[in-house]
XYZ file of C-alpha atoms in Angstrom:
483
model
C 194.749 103.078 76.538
C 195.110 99.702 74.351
C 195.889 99.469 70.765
C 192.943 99.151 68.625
C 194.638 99.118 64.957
C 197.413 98.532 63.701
C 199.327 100.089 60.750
C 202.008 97.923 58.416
C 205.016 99.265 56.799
C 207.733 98.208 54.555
C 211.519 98.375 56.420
C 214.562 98.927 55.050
C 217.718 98.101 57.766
C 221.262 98.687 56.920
C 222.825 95.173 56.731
C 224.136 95.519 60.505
C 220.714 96.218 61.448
C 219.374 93.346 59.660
C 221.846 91.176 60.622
C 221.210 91.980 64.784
C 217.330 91.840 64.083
C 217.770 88.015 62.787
C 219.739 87.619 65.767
C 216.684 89.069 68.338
C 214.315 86.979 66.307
C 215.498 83.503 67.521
C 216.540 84.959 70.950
C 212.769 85.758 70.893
C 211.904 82.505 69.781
C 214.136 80.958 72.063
C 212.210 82.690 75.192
C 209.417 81.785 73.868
C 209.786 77.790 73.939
C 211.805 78.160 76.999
C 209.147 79.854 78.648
C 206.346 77.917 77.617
C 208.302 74.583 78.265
C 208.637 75.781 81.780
C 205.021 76.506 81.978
C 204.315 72.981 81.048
C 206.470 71.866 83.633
C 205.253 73.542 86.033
C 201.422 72.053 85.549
C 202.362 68.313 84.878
C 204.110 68.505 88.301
C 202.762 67.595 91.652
C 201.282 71.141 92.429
C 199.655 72.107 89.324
C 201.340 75.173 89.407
C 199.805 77.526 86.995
C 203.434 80.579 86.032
C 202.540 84.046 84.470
C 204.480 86.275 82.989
C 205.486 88.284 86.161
C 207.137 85.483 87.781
C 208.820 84.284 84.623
C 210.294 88.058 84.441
C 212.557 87.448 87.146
C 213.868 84.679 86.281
C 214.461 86.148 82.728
C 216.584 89.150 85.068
C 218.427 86.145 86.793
C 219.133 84.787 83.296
C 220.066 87.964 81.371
C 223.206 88.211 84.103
C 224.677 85.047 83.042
C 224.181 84.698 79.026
C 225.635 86.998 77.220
C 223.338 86.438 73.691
C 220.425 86.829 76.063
C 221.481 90.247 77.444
C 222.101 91.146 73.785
C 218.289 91.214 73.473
C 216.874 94.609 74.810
C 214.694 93.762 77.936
C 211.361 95.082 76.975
C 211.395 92.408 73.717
C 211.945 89.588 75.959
C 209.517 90.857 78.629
C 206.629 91.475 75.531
C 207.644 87.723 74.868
C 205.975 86.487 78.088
C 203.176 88.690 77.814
C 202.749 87.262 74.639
C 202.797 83.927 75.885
C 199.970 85.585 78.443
C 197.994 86.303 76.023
C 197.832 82.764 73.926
C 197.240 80.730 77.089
C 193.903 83.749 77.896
C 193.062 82.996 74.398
C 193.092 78.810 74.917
C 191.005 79.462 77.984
C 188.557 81.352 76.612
C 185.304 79.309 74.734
C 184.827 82.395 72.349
C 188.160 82.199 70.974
C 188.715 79.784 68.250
C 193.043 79.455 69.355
C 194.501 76.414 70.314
C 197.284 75.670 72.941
C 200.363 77.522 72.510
C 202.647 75.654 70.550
C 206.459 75.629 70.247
C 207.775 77.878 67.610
C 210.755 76.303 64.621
C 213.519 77.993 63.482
C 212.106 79.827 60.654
C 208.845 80.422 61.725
C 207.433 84.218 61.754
C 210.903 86.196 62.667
C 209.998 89.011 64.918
C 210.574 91.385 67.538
C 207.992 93.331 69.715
C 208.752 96.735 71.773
C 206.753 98.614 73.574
C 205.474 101.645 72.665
C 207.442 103.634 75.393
C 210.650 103.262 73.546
C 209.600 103.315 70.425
C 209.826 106.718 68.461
C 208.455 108.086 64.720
C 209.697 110.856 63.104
C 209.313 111.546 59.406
C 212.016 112.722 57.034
C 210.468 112.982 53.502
C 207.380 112.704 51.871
C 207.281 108.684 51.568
C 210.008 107.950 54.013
C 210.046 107.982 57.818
C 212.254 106.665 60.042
C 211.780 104.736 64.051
C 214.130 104.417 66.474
C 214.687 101.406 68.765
C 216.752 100.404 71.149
C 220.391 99.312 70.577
C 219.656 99.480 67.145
C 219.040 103.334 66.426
C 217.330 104.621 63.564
C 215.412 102.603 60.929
C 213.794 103.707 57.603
C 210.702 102.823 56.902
C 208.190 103.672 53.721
C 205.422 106.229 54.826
C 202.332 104.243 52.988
C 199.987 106.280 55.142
C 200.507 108.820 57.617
C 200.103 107.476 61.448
C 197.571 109.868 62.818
C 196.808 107.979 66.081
C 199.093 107.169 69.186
C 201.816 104.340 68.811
C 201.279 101.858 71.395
C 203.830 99.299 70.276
C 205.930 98.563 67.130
C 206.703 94.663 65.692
C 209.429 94.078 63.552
C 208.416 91.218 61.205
C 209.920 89.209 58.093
C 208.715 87.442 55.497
C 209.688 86.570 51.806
C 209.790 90.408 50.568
C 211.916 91.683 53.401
C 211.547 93.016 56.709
C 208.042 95.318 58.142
C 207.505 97.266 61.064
C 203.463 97.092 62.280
C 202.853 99.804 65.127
C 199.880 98.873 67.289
C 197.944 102.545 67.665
C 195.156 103.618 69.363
C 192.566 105.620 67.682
C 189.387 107.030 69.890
C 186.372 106.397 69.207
C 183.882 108.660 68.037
C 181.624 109.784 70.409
C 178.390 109.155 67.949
C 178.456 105.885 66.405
C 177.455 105.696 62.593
C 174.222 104.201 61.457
C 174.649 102.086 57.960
C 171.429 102.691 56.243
C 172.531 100.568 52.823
C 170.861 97.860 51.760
C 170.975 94.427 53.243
C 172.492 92.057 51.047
C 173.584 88.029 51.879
C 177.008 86.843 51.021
C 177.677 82.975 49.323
C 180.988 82.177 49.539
C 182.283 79.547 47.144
C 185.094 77.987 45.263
C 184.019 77.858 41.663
C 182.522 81.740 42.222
C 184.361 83.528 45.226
C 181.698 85.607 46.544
C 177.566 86.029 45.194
C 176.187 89.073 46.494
C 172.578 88.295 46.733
C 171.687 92.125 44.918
C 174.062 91.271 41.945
C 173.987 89.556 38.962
C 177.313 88.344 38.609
C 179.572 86.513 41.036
C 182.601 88.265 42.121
C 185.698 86.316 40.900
C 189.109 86.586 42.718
C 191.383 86.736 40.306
C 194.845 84.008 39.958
C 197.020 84.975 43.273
C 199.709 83.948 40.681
C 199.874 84.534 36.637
C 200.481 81.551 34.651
C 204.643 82.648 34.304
C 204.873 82.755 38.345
C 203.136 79.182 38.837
C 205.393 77.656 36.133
C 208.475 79.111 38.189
C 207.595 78.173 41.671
C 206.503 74.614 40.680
C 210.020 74.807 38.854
C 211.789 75.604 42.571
C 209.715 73.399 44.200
C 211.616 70.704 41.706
C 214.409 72.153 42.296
C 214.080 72.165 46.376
C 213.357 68.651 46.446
C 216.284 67.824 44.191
C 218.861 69.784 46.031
C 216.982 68.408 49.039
C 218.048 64.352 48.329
C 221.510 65.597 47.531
C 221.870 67.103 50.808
C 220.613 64.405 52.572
C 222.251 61.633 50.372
C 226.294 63.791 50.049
C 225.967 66.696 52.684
C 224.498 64.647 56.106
C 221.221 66.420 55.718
C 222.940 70.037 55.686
C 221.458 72.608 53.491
C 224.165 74.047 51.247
C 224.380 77.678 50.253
C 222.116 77.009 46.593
C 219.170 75.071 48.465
C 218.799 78.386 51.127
C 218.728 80.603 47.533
C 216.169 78.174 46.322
C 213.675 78.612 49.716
C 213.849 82.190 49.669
C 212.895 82.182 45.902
C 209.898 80.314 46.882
C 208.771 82.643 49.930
C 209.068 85.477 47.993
C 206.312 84.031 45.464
C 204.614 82.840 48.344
C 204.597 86.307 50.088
C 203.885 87.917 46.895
C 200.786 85.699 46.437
C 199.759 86.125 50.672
C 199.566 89.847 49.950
C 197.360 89.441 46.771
C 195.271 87.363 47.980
C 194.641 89.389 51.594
C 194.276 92.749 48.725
C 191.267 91.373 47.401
C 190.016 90.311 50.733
C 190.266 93.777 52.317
C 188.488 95.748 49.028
C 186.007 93.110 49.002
C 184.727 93.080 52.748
C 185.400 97.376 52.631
C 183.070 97.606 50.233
C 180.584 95.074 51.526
C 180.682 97.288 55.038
C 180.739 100.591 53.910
C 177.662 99.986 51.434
C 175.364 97.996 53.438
C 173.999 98.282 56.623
C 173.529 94.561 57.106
C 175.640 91.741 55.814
C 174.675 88.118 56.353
C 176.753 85.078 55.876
C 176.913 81.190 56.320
C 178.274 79.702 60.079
C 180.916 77.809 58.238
C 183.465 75.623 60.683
C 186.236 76.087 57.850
C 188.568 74.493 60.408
C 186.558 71.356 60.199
C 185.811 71.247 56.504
C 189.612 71.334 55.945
C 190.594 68.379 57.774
C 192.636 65.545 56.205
C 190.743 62.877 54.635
C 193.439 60.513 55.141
C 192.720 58.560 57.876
C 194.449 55.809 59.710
C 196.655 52.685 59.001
C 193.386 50.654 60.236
C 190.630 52.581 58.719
C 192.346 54.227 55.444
C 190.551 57.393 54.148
C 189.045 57.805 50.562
C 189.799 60.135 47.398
C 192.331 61.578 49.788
C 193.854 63.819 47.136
C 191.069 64.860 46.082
C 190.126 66.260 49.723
C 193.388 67.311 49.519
C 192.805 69.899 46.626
C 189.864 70.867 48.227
C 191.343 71.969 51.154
C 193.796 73.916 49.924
C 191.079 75.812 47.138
C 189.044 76.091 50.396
C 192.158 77.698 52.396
C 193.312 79.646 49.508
C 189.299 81.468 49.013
C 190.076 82.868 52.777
C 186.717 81.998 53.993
C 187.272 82.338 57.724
C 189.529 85.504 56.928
C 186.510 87.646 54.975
C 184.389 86.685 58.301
C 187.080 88.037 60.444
C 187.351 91.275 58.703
C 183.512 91.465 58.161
C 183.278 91.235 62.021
C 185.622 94.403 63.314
C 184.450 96.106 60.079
C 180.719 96.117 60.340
C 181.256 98.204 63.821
C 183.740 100.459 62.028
C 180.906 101.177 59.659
C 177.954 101.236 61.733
C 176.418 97.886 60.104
C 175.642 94.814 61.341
C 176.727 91.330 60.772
C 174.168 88.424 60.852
C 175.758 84.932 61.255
C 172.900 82.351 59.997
C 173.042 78.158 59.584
C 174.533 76.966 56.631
C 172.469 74.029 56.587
C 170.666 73.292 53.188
C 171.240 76.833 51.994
C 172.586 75.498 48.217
C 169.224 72.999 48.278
C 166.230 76.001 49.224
C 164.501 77.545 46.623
C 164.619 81.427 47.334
C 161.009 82.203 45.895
C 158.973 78.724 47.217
C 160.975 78.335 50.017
C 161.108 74.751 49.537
C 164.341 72.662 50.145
C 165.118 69.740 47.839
C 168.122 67.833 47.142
C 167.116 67.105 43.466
C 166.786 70.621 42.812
C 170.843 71.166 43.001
C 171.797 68.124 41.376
C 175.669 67.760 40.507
C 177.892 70.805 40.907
C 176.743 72.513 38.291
C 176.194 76.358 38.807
C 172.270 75.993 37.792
C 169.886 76.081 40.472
C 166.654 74.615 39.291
C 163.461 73.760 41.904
C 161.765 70.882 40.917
C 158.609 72.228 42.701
C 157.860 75.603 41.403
C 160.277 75.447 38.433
C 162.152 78.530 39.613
C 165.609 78.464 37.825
C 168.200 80.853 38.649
C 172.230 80.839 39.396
C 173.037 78.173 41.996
C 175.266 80.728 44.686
C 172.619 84.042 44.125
C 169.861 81.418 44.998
C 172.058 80.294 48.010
C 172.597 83.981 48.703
C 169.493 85.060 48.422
C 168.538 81.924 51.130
C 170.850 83.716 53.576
C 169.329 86.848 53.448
C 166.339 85.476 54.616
C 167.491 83.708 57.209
C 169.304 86.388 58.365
C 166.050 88.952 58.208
C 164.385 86.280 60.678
C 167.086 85.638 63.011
C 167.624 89.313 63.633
C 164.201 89.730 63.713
C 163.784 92.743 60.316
C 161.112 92.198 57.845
C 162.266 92.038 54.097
C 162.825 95.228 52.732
C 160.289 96.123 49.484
C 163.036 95.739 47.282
C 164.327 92.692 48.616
C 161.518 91.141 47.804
C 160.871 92.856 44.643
C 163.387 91.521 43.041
C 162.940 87.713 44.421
C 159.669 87.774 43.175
C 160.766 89.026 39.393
C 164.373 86.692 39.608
C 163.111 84.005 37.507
C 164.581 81.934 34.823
C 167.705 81.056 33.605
C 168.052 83.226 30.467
C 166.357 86.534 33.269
C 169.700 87.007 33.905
C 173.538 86.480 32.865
C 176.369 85.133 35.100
C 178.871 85.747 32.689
C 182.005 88.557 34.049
C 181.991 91.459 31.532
C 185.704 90.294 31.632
C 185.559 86.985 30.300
C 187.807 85.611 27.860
C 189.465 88.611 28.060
C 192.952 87.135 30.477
C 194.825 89.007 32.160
C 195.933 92.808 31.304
C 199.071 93.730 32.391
C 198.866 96.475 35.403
C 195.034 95.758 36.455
C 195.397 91.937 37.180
C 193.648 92.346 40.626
C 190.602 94.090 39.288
C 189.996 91.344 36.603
C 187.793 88.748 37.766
C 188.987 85.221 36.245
C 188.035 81.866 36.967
C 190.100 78.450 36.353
C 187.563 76.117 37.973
C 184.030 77.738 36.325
C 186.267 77.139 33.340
C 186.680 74.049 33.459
C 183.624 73.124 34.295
C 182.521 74.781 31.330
C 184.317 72.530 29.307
C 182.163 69.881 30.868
C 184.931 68.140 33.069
C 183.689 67.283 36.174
C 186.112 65.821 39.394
C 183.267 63.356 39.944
C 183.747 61.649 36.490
C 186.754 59.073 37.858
C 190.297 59.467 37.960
C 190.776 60.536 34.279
C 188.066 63.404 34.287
C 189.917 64.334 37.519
C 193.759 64.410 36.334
C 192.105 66.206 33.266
C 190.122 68.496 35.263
C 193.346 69.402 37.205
C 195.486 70.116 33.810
C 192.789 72.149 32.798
C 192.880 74.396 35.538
C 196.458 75.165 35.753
C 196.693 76.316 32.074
C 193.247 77.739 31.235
C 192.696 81.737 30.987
C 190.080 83.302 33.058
C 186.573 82.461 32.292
C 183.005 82.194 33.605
C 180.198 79.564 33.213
C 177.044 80.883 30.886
C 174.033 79.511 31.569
C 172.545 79.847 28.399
C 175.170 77.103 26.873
C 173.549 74.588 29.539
C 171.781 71.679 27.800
C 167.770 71.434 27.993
C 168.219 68.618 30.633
C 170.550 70.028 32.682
C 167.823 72.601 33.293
């Protein structure tokens, strides 16, 4: 009986416990690289001896005898450590995985400690509290979020820049009669300037800013300040980091955590409600990995507009393209739905009522879509979304629903329709930030600046977006020939 969820909640150690935890965390690390470096070893040498986790465990017994900071560690933690490692080198070797090699983990670098679920127990105390004990440690409190109606297979203790988390891996069976989704089929564009188009909507959904305009102004302030305190270390102190420069980083991973969780918020409610209200959900076969690689090139061959590939990478890694497929995959089963995974090629160049794909048609990056053939005119991402739907209807082999193509046949023309939020110009409203959509890039492209207009419209176009309110792009305010 394996895990098949997991559950996260917010921990709250005493200082001694927090202070032993910190310890386990870089014992746990420090298995880890020993374990893989021995690994490595062990298959560069003459025998191409392939180690598991079974024979590493003795020699972790052997080891645990003479060092005392490893016997510190209880023995299940180390032991989950190898079958950890298991685990990553099953994922390497396996084509339908997309993980790489396992690499060796840095000092600060995701503090944890697994148990088992065998010596892990849960009891609650209050309402909102609960409290788990481990082993050498005792009890812990933790927040009750949710109540834990499934069996705990294992518990991770975790840190990050708000504090410490427990996630308990449960099982939950499955139901013996799956659900059938019977909603309507819809195709999902992802984007930068618009987040997600739903091809049955009107309107894009915007994410709104992971971070208000006060929070970006501080952590670009500590990020100053890091680097400063940074050159003084290394120029005064030998490169150590004094007491003010560790206050400094944990400023900036709190923001940073605080903006991971926002960001991951929207993601959740946006797929949830994707899967739970339509029985078939089809998106692009986007190799994010490969559209964020550097642009920089090498000393021989020097890349191009490398910063500008730069910001693209990180909007692209900050939208959380591959992470919406991920939770679109486990959550379409959940739901009884189906996921449809179609090419991406040409999708933002096909006309969705002639069917006919031409370059011209898209010209710029505009948000107008307008065919050059049929004269069909409509918002660049539905038409794209709309494109996907199709595709997807003939690679899982469904004819169109009536409605579907209903309303392709009656979404014509640019004025047919409005791609404005109902939120715009409105900002941000203090207690319902998440649920307003805002948009700093349609924004500025509203203002006509355009990163393709040299490297004034592009310093210009980057200004713009740090300090603009939330907006969407009309197209009603387009210009005749821009249609």
């Amino acid at each position: 009986m394996k895990a098949n969820s997991a559950l996260r909640f917010r921990l709250y150690p005493n200082r001694v416990q927090a202070e032993r935890l910190t310890l386990w965390s870089h014992t746990c690390r420090a298995v880890w690289n020993i374990a893989l470096a021995q690994r490595i070893w062990a298959y560069r040498s003459a025998q191409r001896a392939t180690v598991r986790a079974a024979e590493q465990c003795i020699g972790l017994t052997e080891a645990r005898r003479e060092h005392d900071w490893l016997r510190d560690l209880p023995a299940q933690c180390a032991q989950q450590v190898l079958r950890q490692l298991d685990a990553g080198y099953d994922n390497f070797w396996n084509p339908q995985h997309p993980a790489g090699f396992p690499q060796f983990k840095r000092k600060h670098h995701r503090q944890g400690v697994a148990f088992p679920g065998q010596v892990v127990q849960v009891r609650r105390v209050t309402r909102r509290m609960a409290q788990v004990r481990l082993p050498k440690l005792g009890w812990v409190r933790f927040r009750l979020s949710r109540p834990i109606d499934a069996t705990v297979r294992n518990a991770a203790i975790s840190r990050d820049g708000l504090g410490w988390h427990v996630t308990f891996g449960v099982h939950q069976p499955e139901p013996e009669e799956l659900p059938v989704n019977t909603g309507e089929p819809v195709g999902v564009d992802v984007g930068i300037a618009c987040s997600v188009f739903v091809s049955n909507e009107a309107t894009e959904r915007q994410r709104p800013d992971t971070l208000t305009s006060g929070e970006y102004e501080r952590l670009r302030g500590l990020e100053q300040r890091k680097a400063r305190q940074i050159a003084f270390a290394k120029k005064h102190n030998g490169g150590k980091y004094p007491n003010r420069l560790r206050r400094t980083i944990k400023q900036i991973a709190a923001l940073k955590a605080r903006q991971s969780r926002r960001r991951a918020d929207w993601n959740h409610k946006l797929t949830d409600d994707l899967t739970k209200n339509h029985g078939l959900v089809a998106v692009e076969d986007l190799r994010v990995s490969n559209m964020v690689c550097t642009g920089r090139g090498t000393l021989g061959q020097p890349g191009t507009n490398v910063r500008q590939k730069a910001g693209l990478n990180r909007s692209i890694a900050d939208q959380g393209w591959f992470e919406i497929r991920r939770q679109l995959g486990y959550k379409v089963r959940r739901y009884g739905g189906e996921l449809v995974v179609v090419s991406a090629a040409g999708s933002s160049q096909t006309c969705s009522k002639c069917r006919i794909r031409d370059p011209k048609s898209r010209e710029g990056c505009g948000r107008l879509f307008a065919c050059v053939h049929c004269g069909h005119t409509e918002h660049a991402d539905r038409n794209a979304a709309a494109i996907i739907l199709d595709r997807a209807f003939s690679t899982a082999g469904r004819k169109p629903t009536a409605e579907w193509e209903a309303g392709i046949s009656t979404s014509g023309g640019a004025d047919s329709q409005s791609t404005r939020s109902p939120y715009a110009g409105r900002g941000t409203r203090t207690g319902s930030r998440l649920r307003e959509p805002s948009s700093n890039v349609t924004a500025a492209r509203h203002r006509g600046i355009s990163h393709h207009s040299g490297r004034r419209g592009r310093q210009s176009y980057r200004n713009t977006r740090r300090v603009m309110p939330g907006g969407s792009v009309d197209l009603s305010v387009l210009d005749e020939e821009q249609r």
